[in-house]
PDB file of C-alpha atoms in Angstrom:
ATOM      1  CA  MET A  27     128.309  94.418  94.780  1.00 45.00           C
ATOM      2  CA  ALA A  28     124.837  93.648  93.561  1.00 47.00           C
ATOM      3  CA  LYS A  29     123.073  96.357  91.538  1.00 48.00           C
ATOM      4  CA  LYS A  30     120.258  97.866  93.683  1.00 52.00           C
ATOM      5  CA  THR A  31     116.843  97.747  92.007  1.00 58.00           C
ATOM      6  CA  HIS A  32     113.676  99.336  93.089  1.00 65.00           C
ATOM      7  CA  ARG A  33     110.613  98.362  91.024  1.00 82.00           C
ATOM      8  CA  SER A  34     106.902  98.466  91.430  1.00 87.00           C
ATOM      9  CA  ILE A  35     104.205  96.445  89.691  1.00 90.00           C
ATOM     10  CA  GLY A  36     100.929  98.428  90.087  1.00 92.00           C
ATOM     11  CA  HIS A  37      99.087 101.547  91.177  1.00 94.00           C
ATOM     12  CA  HIS A  38      95.928 101.245  93.219  1.00 96.00           C
ATOM     13  CA  TYR A  39      93.638 104.193  93.998  1.00 97.00           C
ATOM     14  CA  ILE A  40      91.304 103.763  97.013  1.00 97.00           C
ATOM     15  CA  VAL A  41      88.585 106.400  96.855  1.00 98.00           C
ATOM     16  CA  GLU A  42      85.794 107.477  99.254  1.00 98.00           C
ATOM     17  CA  ALA A  43      83.531 109.730  97.088  1.00 98.00           C
ATOM     18  CA  SER A  44      81.050 111.947  99.099  1.00 97.00           C
ATOM     19  CA  GLY A  45      78.121 114.030  97.984  1.00 97.00           C
ATOM     20  CA  CYS A  46      77.407 111.866  94.833  1.00 98.00           C
ATOM     21  CA  ASP A  47      74.311 112.233  92.812  1.00 98.00           C
ATOM     22  CA  PRO A  48      71.917 109.518  94.205  1.00 98.00           C
ATOM     23  CA  LYS A  49      70.144 109.195  90.829  1.00 98.00           C
ATOM     24  CA  ILE A  50      73.468 108.334  89.121  1.00 98.00           C
ATOM     25  CA  ILE A  51      74.959 105.989  91.715  1.00 98.00           C
ATOM     26  CA  SER A  52      71.621 104.125  92.154  1.00 97.00           C
ATOM     27  CA  SER A  53      71.478 103.257  88.408  1.00 98.00           C
ATOM     28  CA  VAL A  54      73.014  99.952  87.393  1.00 97.00           C
ATOM     29  CA  GLU A  55      73.059 101.136  83.762  1.00 97.00           C
ATOM     30  CA  LYS A  56      74.710 104.491  84.513  1.00 97.00           C
ATOM     31  CA  VAL A  57      77.286 102.960  86.899  1.00 97.00           C
ATOM     32  CA  GLN A  58      78.258 100.311  84.255  1.00 96.00           C
ATOM     33  CA  GLN A  59      78.600 103.003  81.523  1.00 96.00           C
ATOM     34  CA  ILE A  60      80.859 105.088  83.792  1.00 96.00           C
ATOM     35  CA  LEU A  61      83.074 102.154  84.736  1.00 95.00           C
ATOM     36  CA  VAL A  62      83.559 101.049  81.151  1.00 94.00           C
ATOM     37  CA  LYS A  63      84.279 104.619  80.079  1.00 95.00           C
ATOM     38  CA  ALA A  64      86.761 104.918  82.997  1.00 94.00           C
ATOM     39  CA  ALA A  65      88.564 101.769  81.797  1.00 93.00           C
ATOM     40  CA  GLU A  66      88.722 103.283  78.300  1.00 92.00           C
ATOM     41  CA  ILE A  67      90.097 106.579  79.591  1.00 92.00           C
ATOM     42  CA  ALA A  68      92.755 104.600  81.610  1.00 91.00           C
ATOM     43  CA  GLY A  69      93.738 102.883  78.403  1.00 90.00           C
ATOM     44  CA  ALA A  70      92.937  99.488  79.844  1.00 88.00           C
ATOM     45  CA  HIS A  71      91.524  96.480  77.949  1.00 86.00           C
ATOM     46  CA  VAL A  72      88.266  95.195  79.489  1.00 90.00           C
ATOM     47  CA  TRP A  73      88.141  91.438  80.142  1.00 86.00           C
ATOM     48  CA  SER A  74      84.874  91.112  82.037  1.00 88.00           C
ATOM     49  CA  ILE A  75      82.079  93.197  83.618  1.00 90.00           C
ATOM     50  CA  SER A  76      79.857  92.380  86.605  1.00 89.00           C
ATOM     51  CA  VAL A  77      77.485  95.108  87.779  1.00 92.00           C
ATOM     52  CA  ASN A  78      74.616  94.169  90.142  1.00 89.00           C
ATOM     53  CA  ARG A  79      71.873  95.810  92.164  1.00 91.00           C
ATOM     54  CA  PHE A  80      72.525  95.709  95.869  1.00 85.00           C
ATOM     55  CA  PRO A  81      69.078  96.038  97.519  1.00 84.00           C
ATOM     56  CA  PRO A  82      67.424  98.376  98.142  1.00 88.00           C
ATOM     57  CA  ASN A  83      69.159 101.010  95.928  1.00 91.00           C
ATOM     58  CA  GLY A  84      73.006 100.317  95.915  1.00 93.00           C
ATOM     59  CA  VAL A  85      75.099  99.131  92.951  1.00 94.00           C
ATOM     60  CA  SER A  86      78.099  96.880  93.113  1.00 91.00           C
ATOM     61  CA  GLY A  87      80.281  96.733  89.979  1.00 90.00           C
ATOM     62  CA  VAL A  88      83.616  95.177  89.054  1.00 91.00           C
ATOM     63  CA  VAL A  89      85.349  95.503  85.735  1.00 91.00           C
ATOM     64  CA  VAL A  90      88.372  93.183  85.288  1.00 88.00           C
ATOM     65  CA  ILE A  91      91.050  94.767  83.151  1.00 86.00           C
ATOM     66  CA  SER A  92      94.515  93.367  82.246  1.00 78.00           C
ATOM     67  CA  GLU A  93      96.020  92.026  85.400  1.00 71.00           C
ATOM     68  CA  SER A  94      93.960  94.516  87.478  1.00 87.00           C
ATOM     69  CA  HIS A  95      90.458  95.811  88.193  1.00 91.00           C
ATOM     70  CA  ILE A  96      88.145  98.734  88.698  1.00 93.00           C
ATOM     71  CA  SER A  97      85.351  98.500  91.304  1.00 93.00           C
ATOM     72  CA  ILE A  98      82.510 100.579  92.698  1.00 93.00           C
ATOM     73  CA  HIS A  99      80.108 100.005  95.512  1.00 94.00           C
ATOM     74  CA  THR A 100      77.485 102.605  96.160  1.00 95.00           C
ATOM     75  CA  TRP A 101      75.140 103.689  98.943  1.00 95.00           C
ATOM     76  CA  PRO A 102      72.795 106.251  97.349  1.00 97.00           C
ATOM     77  CA  GLU A 103      71.091 106.906 100.676  1.00 95.00           C
ATOM     78  CA  TYR A 104      74.395 108.327 101.943  1.00 96.00           C
ATOM     79  CA  ARG A 105      75.378 109.879  98.617  1.00 97.00           C
ATOM     80  CA  TYR A 106      78.496 107.720  99.049  1.00 97.00           C
ATOM     81  CA  GLY A 107      80.608 105.600  96.640  1.00 97.00           C
ATOM     82  CA  ALA A 108      83.573 103.445  97.418  1.00 96.00           C
ATOM     83  CA  LEU A 109      85.848 103.195  94.325  1.00 96.00           C
ATOM     84  CA  ASP A 110      88.960 101.138  93.515  1.00 95.00           C
ATOM     85  CA  PHE A 111      91.180 101.553  90.519  1.00 95.00           C
ATOM     86  CA  TYR A 112      93.939  99.093  90.349  1.00 93.00           C
ATOM     87  CA  THR A 113      96.102  99.100  87.217  1.00 91.00           C
ATOM     88  CA  CYS A 114      99.469  97.638  86.170  1.00 88.00           C
ATOM     89  CA  GLY A 115     102.004  98.599  83.507  1.00 79.00           C
ATOM     90  CA  SER A 116     103.106 101.921  82.114  1.00 78.00           C
ATOM     91  CA  ASP A 117     100.582 102.131  79.257  1.00 80.00           C
ATOM     92  CA  VAL A 118      97.590 102.991  81.580  1.00 84.00           C
ATOM     93  CA  ASP A 119      96.738 106.199  83.370  1.00 85.00           C
ATOM     94  CA  PRO A 120      94.544 105.319  86.396  1.00 89.00           C
ATOM     95  CA  GLU A 121      94.461 108.859  87.820  1.00 91.00           C
ATOM     96  CA  LYS A 122      92.702 110.253  84.727  1.00 92.00           C
ATOM     97  CA  ALA A 123      90.075 107.443  85.099  1.00 93.00           C
ATOM     98  CA  VAL A 124      89.652 108.128  88.821  1.00 94.00           C
ATOM     99  CA  PHE A 125      88.947 111.785  88.241  1.00 95.00           C
ATOM    100  CA  TYR A 126      86.627 111.081  85.337  1.00 96.00           C
ATOM    101  CA  ALA A 127      84.558 108.541  87.411  1.00 96.00           C
ATOM    102  CA  VAL A 128      84.322 110.603  90.555  1.00 96.00           C
ATOM    103  CA  GLU A 129      83.192 113.653  88.610  1.00 96.00           C
ATOM    104  CA  ALA A 130      80.755 111.483  86.570  1.00 97.00           C
ATOM    105  CA  PHE A 131      79.223 110.288  89.928  1.00 97.00           C
ATOM    106  CA  GLY A 132      78.691 113.974  90.795  1.00 97.00           C
ATOM    107  CA  ALA A 133      80.873 113.735  93.898  1.00 97.00           C
ATOM    108  CA  ALA A 134      81.516 117.049  95.860  1.00 96.00           C
ATOM    109  CA  THR A 135      84.699 115.768  97.544  1.00 96.00           C
ATOM    110  CA  SER A 136      86.854 112.666  97.666  1.00 97.00           C
ATOM    111  CA  HIS A 137      89.291 111.167 100.150  1.00 97.00           C
ATOM    112  CA  ILE A 138      91.888 109.238  98.091  1.00 97.00           C
ATOM    113  CA  THR A 139      94.861 107.003  98.957  1.00 98.00           C
ATOM    114  CA  GLU A 140      97.233 106.006  96.189  1.00 97.00           C
ATOM    115  CA  ILE A 141      98.981 102.700  96.851  1.00 97.00           C
ATOM    116  CA  THR A 142     102.118 101.774  94.822  1.00 96.00           C
ATOM    117  CA  ARG A 143     101.890  97.976  94.872  1.00 96.00           C
ATOM    118  CA  GLY A 144     104.401  95.194  94.437  1.00 96.00           C
ATOM    119  CA  ILE A 145     107.501  97.264  95.282  1.00 96.00           C
ATOM    120  CA  ASP A 146     110.674  95.244  95.705  1.00 94.00           C
ATOM    121  CA  ASP A 147     114.332  96.120  96.214  1.00 92.00           C
ATOM    122  CA  GLY A 148     115.563  93.117  94.172  1.00 90.00           C
ATOM    123  CA  ASP A 149     114.962  90.619  96.946  1.00 92.00           C
ATOM    124  CA  LYS A 150     111.400  89.485  95.818  1.00 92.00           C
ATOM    125  CA  ILE A 151     109.943  90.588  99.154  1.00 95.00           C
ATOM    126  CA  TYR A 152     107.100  92.779  98.058  1.00 97.00           C
ATOM    127  CA  TYR A 153     105.556  95.769  99.872  1.00 96.00           C
ATOM    128  CA  HIS A 154     103.487  98.870  99.114  1.00 97.00           C
ATOM    129  CA  SER A 155     103.710 102.579  99.831  1.00 96.00           C
ATOM    130  CA  LEU A 156     100.846 104.986 100.487  1.00 97.00           C
ATOM    131  CA  ILE A 157      99.969 108.563  99.948  1.00 97.00           C
ATOM    132  CA  THR A 158      96.579 110.140 100.945  1.00 97.00           C
ATOM    133  CA  TRP A 159      94.937 113.405 100.014  1.00 96.00           C
ATOM    134  CA  GLU A 160      91.599 115.118  99.629  1.00 94.00           C
ATOM    135  CA  GLU A 161      90.137 116.281  96.247  1.00 91.00           C
ATOM    136  CA  ASP A 162      87.397 118.862  96.279  1.00 89.00           C
ATOM    137  CA  PHE A 163      85.505 118.710  92.939  1.00 78.00           C
ATOM    138  CA  VAL A 164      82.971 121.520  93.667  1.00 66.00           C
ATOM    139  CA  ASN A 165      85.815 123.963  94.328  1.00 51.00           C
ATOM    140  CA  GLU A 166      87.798 122.635  91.323  1.00 55.00           C
ATOM    141  CA  LYS A 167      84.810 123.323  89.092  1.00 53.00           C
ATOM    142  CA  LYS A 168      84.426 126.859  90.472  1.00 48.00           C
ATOM    143  CA  LYS A 169      88.044 127.686  89.722  1.00 47.00           C
ATOM    144  CA  ARG A 170      87.723 126.860  86.062  1.00 44.00           C
TER     145      ARG A 170
ATOM    146  CA  MET B   1      74.064 119.728 120.701  1.00 44.00           C
ATOM    147  CA  ALA B   2      74.062 117.134 117.956  1.00 47.00           C
ATOM    148  CA  LYS B   3      74.951 113.565 118.962  1.00 49.00           C
ATOM    149  CA  LYS B   4      78.419 112.683 117.685  1.00 51.00           C
ATOM    150  CA  THR B   5      78.482 109.534 115.574  1.00 58.00           C
ATOM    151  CA  HIS B   6      81.462 107.634 114.193  1.00 65.00           C
ATOM    152  CA  ARG B   7      80.602 104.866 111.726  1.00 82.00           C
ATOM    153  CA  SER B   8      82.346 102.871 109.090  1.00 87.00           C
ATOM    154  CA  ILE B   9      80.969 100.943 106.168  1.00 90.00           C
ATOM    155  CA  GLY B  10      83.648  98.433 105.143  1.00 92.00           C
ATOM    156  CA  HIS B  11      86.951  96.799 105.788  1.00 94.00           C
ATOM    157  CA  HIS B  12      89.558  96.456 102.955  1.00 96.00           C
ATOM    158  CA  TYR B  13      92.725  94.451 103.260  1.00 97.00           C
ATOM    159  CA  ILE B  14      95.482  95.143 100.704  1.00 97.00           C
ATOM    160  CA  VAL B  15      97.984  92.330 100.624  1.00 98.00           C
ATOM    161  CA  GLU B  16     101.340  91.848  98.925  1.00 98.00           C
ATOM    162  CA  ALA B  17     102.062  88.113  99.274  1.00 98.00           C
ATOM    163  CA  SER B  18     105.781  87.100  98.682  1.00 98.00           C
ATOM    164  CA  GLY B  19     107.315  83.650  98.233  1.00 97.00           C
ATOM    165  CA  CYS B  20     104.112  82.053  96.994  1.00 98.00           C
ATOM    166  CA  ASP B  21     104.130  78.608  95.360  1.00 98.00           C
ATOM    167  CA  PRO B  22     104.373  79.245  91.621  1.00 98.00           C
ATOM    168  CA  LYS B  23     102.491  75.992  90.836  1.00 98.00           C
ATOM    169  CA  ILE B  24      99.506  77.150  92.872  1.00 98.00           C
ATOM    170  CA  ILE B  25      99.369  80.839  91.757  1.00 98.00           C
ATOM    171  CA  SER B  26      99.801  79.943  88.054  1.00 97.00           C
ATOM    172  CA  SER B  27      96.746  77.565  88.132  1.00 98.00           C
ATOM    173  CA  VAL B  28      93.456  79.261  87.099  1.00 97.00           C
ATOM    174  CA  GLU B  29      91.581  76.322  88.725  1.00 97.00           C
ATOM    175  CA  LYS B  30      93.443  76.416  92.030  1.00 97.00           C
ATOM    176  CA  VAL B  31      93.277  80.233  92.344  1.00 97.00           C
ATOM    177  CA  GLN B  32      89.494  80.104  91.721  1.00 96.00           C
ATOM    178  CA  GLN B  33      89.050  77.276  94.347  1.00 96.00           C
ATOM    179  CA  ILE B  34      91.034  79.323  96.897  1.00 96.00           C
ATOM    180  CA  LEU B  35      88.981  82.541  96.212  1.00 95.00           C
ATOM    181  CA  VAL B  36      85.669  80.827  96.560  1.00 94.00           C
ATOM    182  CA  LYS B  37      86.748  79.016  99.696  1.00 95.00           C
ATOM    183  CA  ALA B  38      88.062  82.316 101.113  1.00 94.00           C
ATOM    184  CA  ALA B  39      84.681  84.024 100.415  1.00 93.00           C
ATOM    185  CA  GLU B  40      82.987  81.010 102.196  1.00 92.00           C
ATOM    186  CA  ILE B  41      85.353  81.424 105.168  1.00 92.00           C
ATOM    187  CA  ALA B  42      84.622  85.164 105.364  1.00 91.00           C
ATOM    188  CA  GLY B  43      80.914  84.257 105.550  1.00 90.00           C
ATOM    189  CA  ALA B  44      80.173  86.200 102.302  1.00 88.00           C
ATOM    190  CA  HIS B  45      77.624  85.362  99.656  1.00 86.00           C
ATOM    191  CA  VAL B  46      79.202  84.996  96.136  1.00 90.00           C
ATOM    192  CA  TRP B  47      77.481  86.891  93.348  1.00 86.00           C
ATOM    193  CA  SER B  48      79.844  86.379  90.455  1.00 88.00           C
ATOM    194  CA  ILE B  49      83.252  84.922  89.642  1.00 91.00           C
ATOM    195  CA  SER B  50      85.732  85.941  87.006  1.00 89.00           C
ATOM    196  CA  VAL B  51      89.088  84.192  86.905  1.00 92.00           C
ATOM    197  CA  ASN B  52      91.296  84.501  83.766  1.00 89.00           C
ATOM    198  CA  ARG B  53      94.769  83.530  82.585  1.00 91.00           C
ATOM    199  CA  PHE B  54      97.056  86.548  82.204  1.00 86.00           C
ATOM    200  CA  PRO B  55      99.758  85.458  79.695  1.00 84.00           C
ATOM    201  CA  PRO B  56     102.171  83.860  80.005  1.00 88.00           C
ATOM    202  CA  ASN B  57     101.568  82.436  83.476  1.00 92.00           C
ATOM    203  CA  GLY B  58      99.680  84.927  85.669  1.00 93.00           C
ATOM    204  CA  VAL B  59      96.143  84.655  86.936  1.00 94.00           C
ATOM    205  CA  SER B  60      93.628  87.542  87.439  1.00 91.00           C
ATOM    206  CA  GLY B  61      90.576  86.703  89.518  1.00 90.00           C
ATOM    207  CA  VAL B  62      87.724  88.703  91.017  1.00 91.00           C
ATOM    208  CA  VAL B  63      84.884  87.368  93.110  1.00 91.00           C
ATOM    209  CA  VAL B  64      81.996  89.807  93.653  1.00 88.00           C
ATOM    210  CA  ILE B  65      80.402  89.347  97.094  1.00 86.00           C
ATOM    211  CA  SER B  66      77.596  91.339  98.744  1.00 78.00           C
ATOM    212  CA  GLU B  67      78.474  95.016  98.297  1.00 71.00           C
ATOM    213  CA  SER B  68      82.191  94.144  98.115  1.00 87.00           C
ATOM    214  CA  HIS B  69      84.817  91.951  96.413  1.00 91.00           C
ATOM    215  CA  ILE B  70      87.805  89.739  96.701  1.00 93.00           C
ATOM    216  CA  SER B  71      90.526  89.875  94.064  1.00 93.00           C
ATOM    217  CA  ILE B  72      93.831  88.268  93.220  1.00 93.00           C
ATOM    218  CA  HIS B  73      96.446  89.081  90.546  1.00 94.00           C
ATOM    219  CA  THR B  74      99.482  86.818  90.389  1.00 95.00           C
ATOM    220  CA  TRP B  75     103.011  86.847  88.975  1.00 95.00           C
ATOM    221  CA  PRO B  76     104.281  83.259  89.400  1.00 97.00           C
ATOM    222  CA  GLU B  77     107.699  84.269  87.878  1.00 95.00           C
ATOM    223  CA  TYR B  78     108.125  86.582  90.937  1.00 96.00           C
ATOM    224  CA  ARG B  79     106.386  84.156  93.387  1.00 97.00           C
ATOM    225  CA  TYR B  80     104.160  87.225  94.060  1.00 97.00           C
ATOM    226  CA  GLY B  81     100.419  87.743  94.463  1.00 97.00           C
ATOM    227  CA  ALA B  82      98.524  91.006  94.981  1.00 96.00           C
ATOM    228  CA  LEU B  83      95.309  90.332  96.949  1.00 96.00           C
ATOM    229  CA  ASP B  84      92.407  92.506  97.948  1.00 95.00           C
ATOM    230  CA  PHE B  85      89.615  91.604 100.404  1.00 95.00           C
ATOM    231  CA  TYR B  86      86.911  94.196 100.709  1.00 93.00           C
ATOM    232  CA  THR B  87      83.942  93.329 102.896  1.00 91.00           C
ATOM    233  CA  CYS B  88      81.029  95.180 104.402  1.00 87.00           C
ATOM    234  CA  GLY B  89      78.762  94.489 107.327  1.00 79.00           C
ATOM    235  CA  SER B  90      79.319  92.861 110.666  1.00 77.00           C
ATOM    236  CA  ASP B  91      78.419  89.282 109.591  1.00 80.00           C
ATOM    237  CA  VAL B  92      81.699  88.719 107.666  1.00 83.00           C
ATOM    238  CA  ASP B  93      85.206  88.111 108.895  1.00 84.00           C
ATOM    239  CA  PRO B  94      87.660  89.169 106.140  1.00 88.00           C
ATOM    240  CA  GLU B  95      90.832  88.694 108.279  1.00 91.00           C
ATOM    241  CA  LYS B  96      90.190  84.893 108.549  1.00 92.00           C
ATOM    242  CA  ALA B  97      89.728  84.813 104.742  1.00 92.00           C
ATOM    243  CA  VAL B  98      92.926  86.767 104.140  1.00 94.00           C
ATOM    244  CA  PHE B  99      95.045  84.365 106.367  1.00 95.00           C
ATOM    245  CA  TYR B 100      93.409  81.356 104.634  1.00 96.00           C
ATOM    246  CA  ALA B 101      94.121  82.602 101.137  1.00 96.00           C
ATOM    247  CA  VAL B 102      97.635  83.718 101.756  1.00 96.00           C
ATOM    248  CA  GLU B 103      98.600  80.447 103.435  1.00 96.00           C
ATOM    249  CA  ALA B 104      96.868  78.546 100.623  1.00 97.00           C
ATOM    250  CA  PHE B 105      99.025  80.368  98.077  1.00 97.00           C
ATOM    251  CA  GLY B 106     102.037  79.130 100.086  1.00 97.00           C
ATOM    252  CA  ALA B 107     103.244  82.689 100.814  1.00 97.00           C
ATOM    253  CA  ALA B 108     106.257  82.978 103.127  1.00 96.00           C
ATOM    254  CA  THR B 109     105.545  86.579 104.140  1.00 96.00           C
ATOM    255  CA  SER B 110     102.971  89.245 103.528  1.00 97.00           C
ATOM    256  CA  HIS B 111     102.804  93.033 103.713  1.00 97.00           C
ATOM    257  CA  ILE B 112      99.266  93.998 104.678  1.00 97.00           C
ATOM    258  CA  THR B 113      97.352  97.290 105.012  1.00 98.00           C
ATOM    259  CA  GLU B 114      93.893  97.173 106.555  1.00 97.00           C
ATOM    260  CA  ILE B 115      91.747 100.106 105.449  1.00 97.00           C
ATOM    261  CA  THR B 116      88.602 100.963 107.391  1.00 96.00           C
ATOM    262  CA  ARG B 117      86.416 102.464 104.629  1.00 96.00           C
ATOM    263  CA  GLY B 118      83.523 104.856 104.610  1.00 96.00           C
ATOM    264  CA  ILE B 119      84.111 106.382 108.036  1.00 96.00           C
ATOM    265  CA  ASP B 120      81.927 109.454 108.800  1.00 94.00           C
ATOM    266  CA  ASP B 121      81.433 111.537 111.797  1.00 92.00           C
ATOM    267  CA  GLY B 122      77.718 112.126 111.021  1.00 90.00           C
ATOM    268  CA  ASP B 123      78.395 114.751 108.328  1.00 92.00           C
ATOM    269  CA  LYS B 124      78.347 112.362 105.305  1.00 92.00           C
ATOM    270  CA  ILE B 125      81.864 113.335 104.362  1.00 95.00           C
ATOM    271  CA  TYR B 126      83.560 109.920 104.030  1.00 97.00           C
ATOM    272  CA  TYR B 127      87.196 109.033 104.703  1.00 96.00           C
ATOM    273  CA  HIS B 128      89.338 105.968 105.501  1.00 97.00           C
ATOM    274  CA  SER B 129      91.904 105.058 108.038  1.00 96.00           C
ATOM    275  CA  LEU B 130      94.928 102.812 107.490  1.00 97.00           C
ATOM    276  CA  ILE B 131      97.079 100.350 109.514  1.00 97.00           C
ATOM    277  CA  THR B 132      99.977  98.365 107.987  1.00 97.00           C
ATOM    278  CA  TRP B 133     101.858  95.358 109.242  1.00 96.00           C
ATOM    279  CA  GLU B 134     103.963  92.335 108.178  1.00 94.00           C
ATOM    280  CA  GLU B 135     102.831  88.746 108.586  1.00 91.00           C
ATOM    281  CA  ASP B 136     105.478  86.030 108.457  1.00 89.00           C
ATOM    282  CA  PHE B 137     103.834  82.723 107.672  1.00 79.00           C
ATOM    283  CA  VAL B 138     106.943  80.497 107.613  1.00 66.00           C
ATOM    284  CA  ASN B 139     107.834  81.663 111.164  1.00 51.00           C
ATOM    285  CA  GLU B 140     104.183  81.319 112.284  1.00 55.00           C
ATOM    286  CA  LYS B 141     104.166  77.682 111.115  1.00 53.00           C
ATOM    287  CA  LYS B 142     107.388  76.914 112.946  1.00 48.00           C
ATOM    288  CA  LYS B 143     105.976  78.254 116.200  1.00 47.00           C
ATOM    289  CA  ARG B 144     103.078  75.811 116.102  1.00 44.00           C
TER     290      ARG B 144
END
């Protein structure tokens, strides 16, 4: 009987951040600083950085890290940021990076789905699993 | 009584592509060509491209498009590719681009989750919704 294996290749956090500080998420410089610091906190090696102004006030940024990426797209007029943190390997901690970035953007609350990617049961047919939750940063701060 | 609104900002496809052609997904040049063509098929304007070799044989690529991105990370040794297509606005068609890319990678089957991002009910508290399905490309080809 074949040994049953159950592996996964990456972890991907999909984040809708609400109530962000428009001054922060409309600044190309600040968004870039936060993304790079988030990659550092995750323990990831940065390969390339692309952060651009999306007219009139939005910012689109992608940081490519080892076999994965961090991205942010912002709508300051809605105080909204759409974040992605996709990391591979056991040497990185994407959750720490997610919480750092969302707090740095000044978000009040976030809707988060964690996707475990590239799961296979030894048959090389890959799938993902999902878990969704809300994170309330204003309340978390008050509790401390 | 306030008018009820229900809007969304983007569509994000999370794809695990299995049974890909290792010759294609191990080639930096081919992966870049497919990503750029996929952006074109989606109707998106390309802002920046970053495609790198991940040793020994993998490829990591991100194409930044208007307020969104397309990414691919490949593991040729597993015939596996992890793709993301995130697009905003009504002028783009990410699903066409997803199917083009996955077929171009020679995938036999894909596990796909479509995420509707930045949904709000007029209160500027953003969330996303999810739908997951399997797409069998070998069988689709046989049917034609």
